[in-house]
Amino acid sequence: QVQLVESGGGLVQAGGSLRLSCAASGRAFSLYTMGWFRQAPGKEREFVTAISWSSSTTYYADSVKGRFSISRNNAGNTVYLQMNSLKPEDTAVYYCAAGHRGLADVDYWGKGTLVTVSS
């Protein structure tokens, strides 16, 4: 069992930056692919980014490529999402996710943290 708790959301102006954190508790954090999804009001949840257990591979949605960066600290059981050059369309609840075999089938979800980008 893995529990995920996100933090770092808030209100920021367009062009600004935020750093989200996801603290994981439970067993074998380092064995999971970790990632972030987001859900904007009235829209379906969408994939944002993922990082492999060794940090050797990362994936990004085209909409955030070049602006967002994912990283992880296995010793600290934490995954981070650095978000730069934020746009109003980035406004959403951001969810941390963990998958034992990638994120096509997520095993664990956090409860989410709200990011609001004002224009």
PDB file of C-alpha atoms in Angstrom, residues 40-111:
ATOM      1  CA  ALA A  40      -9.288  21.138 -15.269  1.00  0.00           C
ATOM      2  CA  PRO A  41     -12.867  22.210 -14.473  1.00  0.00           C
ATOM      3  CA  GLY A  42     -15.306  20.458 -16.779  1.00  0.00           C
ATOM      4  CA  LYS A  43     -12.608  18.337 -18.391  1.00  0.00           C
ATOM      5  CA  GLU A  44     -11.320  14.805 -18.062  1.00  0.00           C
ATOM      6  CA  ARG A  45      -8.181  13.960 -16.146  1.00  0.00           C
ATOM      7  CA  GLU A  46      -5.142  14.077 -18.398  1.00  0.00           C
ATOM      8  CA  PHE A  47      -1.566  12.867 -18.243  1.00  0.00           C
ATOM      9  CA  VAL A  48       1.089  15.504 -17.565  1.00  0.00           C
ATOM     10  CA  THR A  49       4.390  13.780 -16.898  1.00  0.00           C
ATOM     11  CA  ALA A  50       6.019  10.588 -15.615  1.00  0.00           C
ATOM     12  CA  ILE A  51       9.400   9.455 -14.370  1.00  0.00           C
ATOM     13  CA  SER A  52      10.813   5.940 -14.191  1.00  0.00           C
ATOM     14  CA  TRP A  53      11.959   4.385 -10.939  1.00  0.00           C
ATOM     15  CA  SER A  54      15.614   5.155 -11.712  1.00  0.00           C
ATOM     16  CA  SER A  55      14.926   8.659 -13.068  1.00  0.00           C
ATOM     17  CA  SER A  56      16.551   7.554 -16.320  1.00  0.00           C
ATOM     18  CA  THR A  57      13.408   8.133 -18.357  1.00  0.00           C
ATOM     19  CA  THR A  58      10.886  10.923 -18.301  1.00  0.00           C
ATOM     20  CA  TYR A  59       7.770  11.583 -20.350  1.00  0.00           C
ATOM     21  CA  TYR A  60       5.880  14.816 -20.884  1.00  0.00           C
ATOM     22  CA  ALA A  61       2.625  15.788 -22.487  1.00  0.00           C
ATOM     23  CA  ASP A  62       3.207  18.053 -25.466  1.00  0.00           C
ATOM     24  CA  SER A  63       1.326  20.848 -23.726  1.00  0.00           C
ATOM     25  CA  VAL A  64       3.911  21.099 -20.932  1.00  0.00           C
ATOM     26  CA  LYS A  65       7.101  20.047 -22.699  1.00  0.00           C
ATOM     27  CA  GLY A  66       9.864  22.582 -22.154  1.00  0.00           C
ATOM     28  CA  ARG A  67       8.033  24.254 -19.270  1.00  0.00           C
ATOM     29  CA  PHE A  68       7.542  21.509 -16.688  1.00  0.00           C
ATOM     30  CA  SER A  69      10.169  19.235 -15.168  1.00  0.00           C
ATOM     31  CA  ILE A  70       9.656  16.106 -13.083  1.00  0.00           C
ATOM     32  CA  SER A  71      12.190  14.707 -10.638  1.00  0.00           C
ATOM     33  CA  ARG A  72      12.258  12.269  -7.758  1.00  0.00           C
ATOM     34  CA  ASN A  73      14.196  11.558  -4.603  1.00  0.00           C
ATOM     35  CA  ASN A  74      13.890   7.873  -3.794  1.00  0.00           C
ATOM     36  CA  ALA A  75      15.727   8.239  -0.494  1.00  0.00           C
ATOM     37  CA  GLY A  76      13.152  10.808   0.586  1.00  0.00           C
ATOM     38  CA  ASN A  77      10.155   9.107  -1.024  1.00  0.00           C
ATOM     39  CA  THR A  78       9.265  12.294  -2.844  1.00  0.00           C
ATOM     40  CA  VAL A  79       8.517  13.296  -6.405  1.00  0.00           C
ATOM     41  CA  TYR A  80       8.520  16.885  -7.612  1.00  0.00           C
ATOM     42  CA  LEU A  81       6.963  18.836 -10.433  1.00  0.00           C
ATOM     43  CA  GLN A  82       8.640  22.119 -11.299  1.00  0.00           C
ATOM     44  CA  MET A  83       6.265  24.241 -13.360  1.00  0.00           C
ATOM     45  CA  ASN A  84       7.614  27.303 -15.152  1.00  0.00           C
ATOM     46  CA  SER A  85       6.091  29.772 -17.592  1.00  0.00           C
ATOM     47  CA  LEU A  86       2.655  28.902 -16.315  1.00  0.00           C
ATOM     48  CA  LYS A  87      -0.376  29.670 -18.455  1.00  0.00           C
ATOM     49  CA  PRO A  88      -4.034  30.094 -17.484  1.00  0.00           C
ATOM     50  CA  GLU A  89      -4.766  26.821 -19.286  1.00  0.00           C
ATOM     51  CA  ASP A  90      -2.541  25.052 -16.734  1.00  0.00           C
ATOM     52  CA  THR A  91      -5.194  25.742 -14.104  1.00  0.00           C
ATOM     53  CA  ALA A  92      -6.297  22.383 -12.722  1.00  0.00           C
ATOM     54  CA  VAL A  93      -6.184  20.010  -9.808  1.00  0.00           C
ATOM     55  CA  TYR A  94      -2.888  18.174 -10.045  1.00  0.00           C
ATOM     56  CA  TYR A  95      -2.762  14.565  -8.930  1.00  0.00           C
ATOM     57  CA  CYS A  96       0.259  12.497  -8.035  1.00  0.00           C
ATOM     58  CA  ALA A  97       0.179   8.929  -9.322  1.00  0.00           C
ATOM     59  CA  ALA A  98       2.140   5.725  -8.808  1.00  0.00           C
ATOM     60  CA  GLY A  99       2.186   2.705 -11.049  1.00  0.00           C
ATOM     61  CA  HIS A 100       4.007  -0.571 -10.590  1.00  0.00           C
ATOM     62  CA  ARG A 101       4.024  -1.149 -14.375  1.00  0.00           C
ATOM     63  CA  GLY A 102       4.028   2.377 -15.731  1.00  0.00           C
ATOM     64  CA  LEU A 103       1.115   4.773 -15.566  1.00  0.00           C
ATOM     65  CA  ALA A 104      -1.153   3.231 -18.169  1.00  0.00           C
ATOM     66  CA  ASP A 105      -2.732   1.548 -15.169  1.00  0.00           C
ATOM     67  CA  VAL A 106      -2.253   3.665 -12.048  1.00  0.00           C
ATOM     68  CA  ASP A 107      -2.090   1.773  -8.793  1.00  0.00           C
ATOM     69  CA  TYR A 108      -2.300   4.724  -6.399  1.00  0.00           C
ATOM     70  CA  TRP A 109      -3.582   8.289  -6.559  1.00  0.00           C
ATOM     71  CA  GLY A 110      -3.130  11.267  -4.317  1.00  0.00           C
ATOM     72  CA  LYS A 111      -6.054  13.510  -3.454  1.00  0.00           C
TER      73      LYS A 111
END
